[in-house]
Amino acid sequence: MNKHYLVDTDILYDHLTHNEKNKRSFLTTLMTKGECFTTVLNASELFFSARTDEEKLAIKKLLYALKILGLNSRYSLEIPQYTNKFNNYRECLFYIVAEKNNLIIATNTPSKYNFGKVKVITQKKAHGKSEK
């Protein structure tokens, strides 16, 4: 059964800066296990931090390999039930997108999301015994 992952910006950034030829990036590993998604906010964060045309091209190539989810206005209706769990609206919306679309969150900072019904994985968990 293919899994469906919502990939956080930190994983995307790590993939872009990954330079170990003999080892797959975490994102590449996820892509071999299932379908990878991210949000328009995460994609925008990458472009906002890009400084050169080469970096922008690398981001475009990466994003073509993923499914980019937009933000439905109905997601904002869920914000009030999570305001005490998040430091900012971006993390809150990211969690809501995962929840509403039955996606597993892939991130390097699981503590931000690891409290509810959405499954959260990190590189260590994905390579260990925690992911089923």
Tab-separated table of C-alpha atoms in Angstrom, residues 27-111:
chain	number	residue	atom	x	y	z
A	27	LEU	CA	12.755	12.970	0.564
A	28	THR	CA	14.046	10.524	-2.049
A	29	THR	CA	13.421	7.679	0.390
A	30	LEU	CA	9.863	8.902	0.986
A	31	MET	CA	9.244	9.141	-2.752
A	32	THR	CA	10.155	5.469	-3.154
A	33	LYS	CA	7.605	4.536	-0.468
A	34	GLY	CA	4.683	6.614	-1.645
A	35	GLU	CA	3.310	9.874	-2.936
A	36	CYS	CA	4.735	13.155	-1.630
A	37	PHE	CA	2.828	16.384	-1.212
A	38	THR	CA	3.643	19.813	0.140
A	39	THR	CA	1.661	23.020	0.415
A	40	VAL	CA	1.792	26.242	-1.506
A	41	LEU	CA	3.121	27.867	1.687
A	42	ASN	CA	6.086	25.486	1.861
A	43	ALA	CA	6.850	25.984	-1.825
A	44	SER	CA	6.676	29.742	-1.325
A	45	GLU	CA	9.083	29.561	1.624
A	46	LEU	CA	11.650	27.852	-0.577
A	47	PHE	CA	11.351	30.435	-3.340
A	48	PHE	CA	11.439	33.291	-0.839
A	49	SER	CA	14.789	32.067	0.490
A	50	ALA	CA	16.325	31.466	-2.975
A	51	ARG	CA	19.047	33.959	-3.842
A	52	THR	CA	20.314	32.858	-7.252
A	53	ASP	CA	18.761	31.729	-10.513
A	54	GLU	CA	20.433	28.354	-9.997
A	55	GLU	CA	18.693	27.937	-6.613
A	56	LYS	CA	15.343	28.949	-8.124
A	57	LEU	CA	15.761	26.400	-10.922
A	58	ALA	CA	16.609	23.641	-8.423
A	59	ILE	CA	13.468	24.510	-6.437
A	60	LYS	CA	11.321	24.413	-9.592
A	61	LYS	CA	12.693	20.984	-10.516
A	62	LEU	CA	12.021	19.707	-7.008
A	63	LEU	CA	8.467	21.025	-6.946
A	64	TYR	CA	7.658	19.403	-10.304
A	65	ALA	CA	8.311	16.051	-8.604
A	66	LEU	CA	5.767	16.754	-5.836
A	67	LYS	CA	2.076	17.439	-5.655
A	68	ILE	CA	1.524	20.986	-4.391
A	69	LEU	CA	-1.645	21.445	-2.360
A	70	GLY	CA	-3.427	24.767	-2.246
A	71	LEU	CA	-5.144	26.110	0.830
A	72	ASN	CA	-8.891	25.845	0.872
A	73	SER	CA	-10.626	28.662	2.728
A	74	ARG	CA	-12.454	26.066	4.832
A	75	TYR	CA	-9.158	25.139	6.496
A	76	SER	CA	-9.256	28.491	8.289
A	77	LEU	CA	-12.416	27.369	10.094
A	78	GLU	CA	-10.343	24.716	11.888
A	79	ILE	CA	-7.769	27.211	13.232
A	80	PRO	CA	-9.628	28.028	16.502
A	81	GLN	CA	-9.410	24.452	17.769
A	82	TYR	CA	-5.606	24.433	17.369
A	83	THR	CA	-4.490	27.943	18.354
A	84	ASN	CA	-3.164	26.779	21.722
A	85	LYS	CA	-1.028	24.060	20.095
A	86	PHE	CA	0.978	26.066	17.550
A	87	ASN	CA	3.341	29.029	17.565
A	88	ASN	CA	2.173	30.362	14.207
A	89	TYR	CA	-0.560	29.977	11.646
A	90	ARG	CA	1.715	28.339	9.037
A	91	GLU	CA	2.390	25.318	11.245
A	92	CYS	CA	-1.281	25.184	12.192
A	93	LEU	CA	-2.443	25.230	8.567
A	94	PHE	CA	0.163	22.630	7.626
A	95	TYR	CA	-1.213	20.310	10.318
A	96	ILE	CA	-4.808	20.944	9.237
A	97	VAL	CA	-3.943	20.151	5.596
A	98	ALA	CA	-2.407	16.846	6.718
A	99	GLU	CA	-5.395	16.028	8.891
A	100	LYS	CA	-8.050	16.862	6.295
A	101	ASN	CA	-6.247	14.971	3.525
A	102	ASN	CA	-5.210	11.928	5.604
A	103	LEU	CA	-1.510	12.569	5.028
A	104	ILE	CA	1.482	11.559	7.143
A	105	ILE	CA	3.604	14.570	8.123
A	106	ALA	CA	7.303	14.204	7.280
A	107	THR	CA	9.451	16.713	9.166
A	108	ASN	CA	12.748	17.131	10.997
A	109	THR	CA	10.903	18.804	13.882
A	110	PRO	CA	8.208	16.330	14.957
A	111	SER	CA	7.611	18.060	18.288
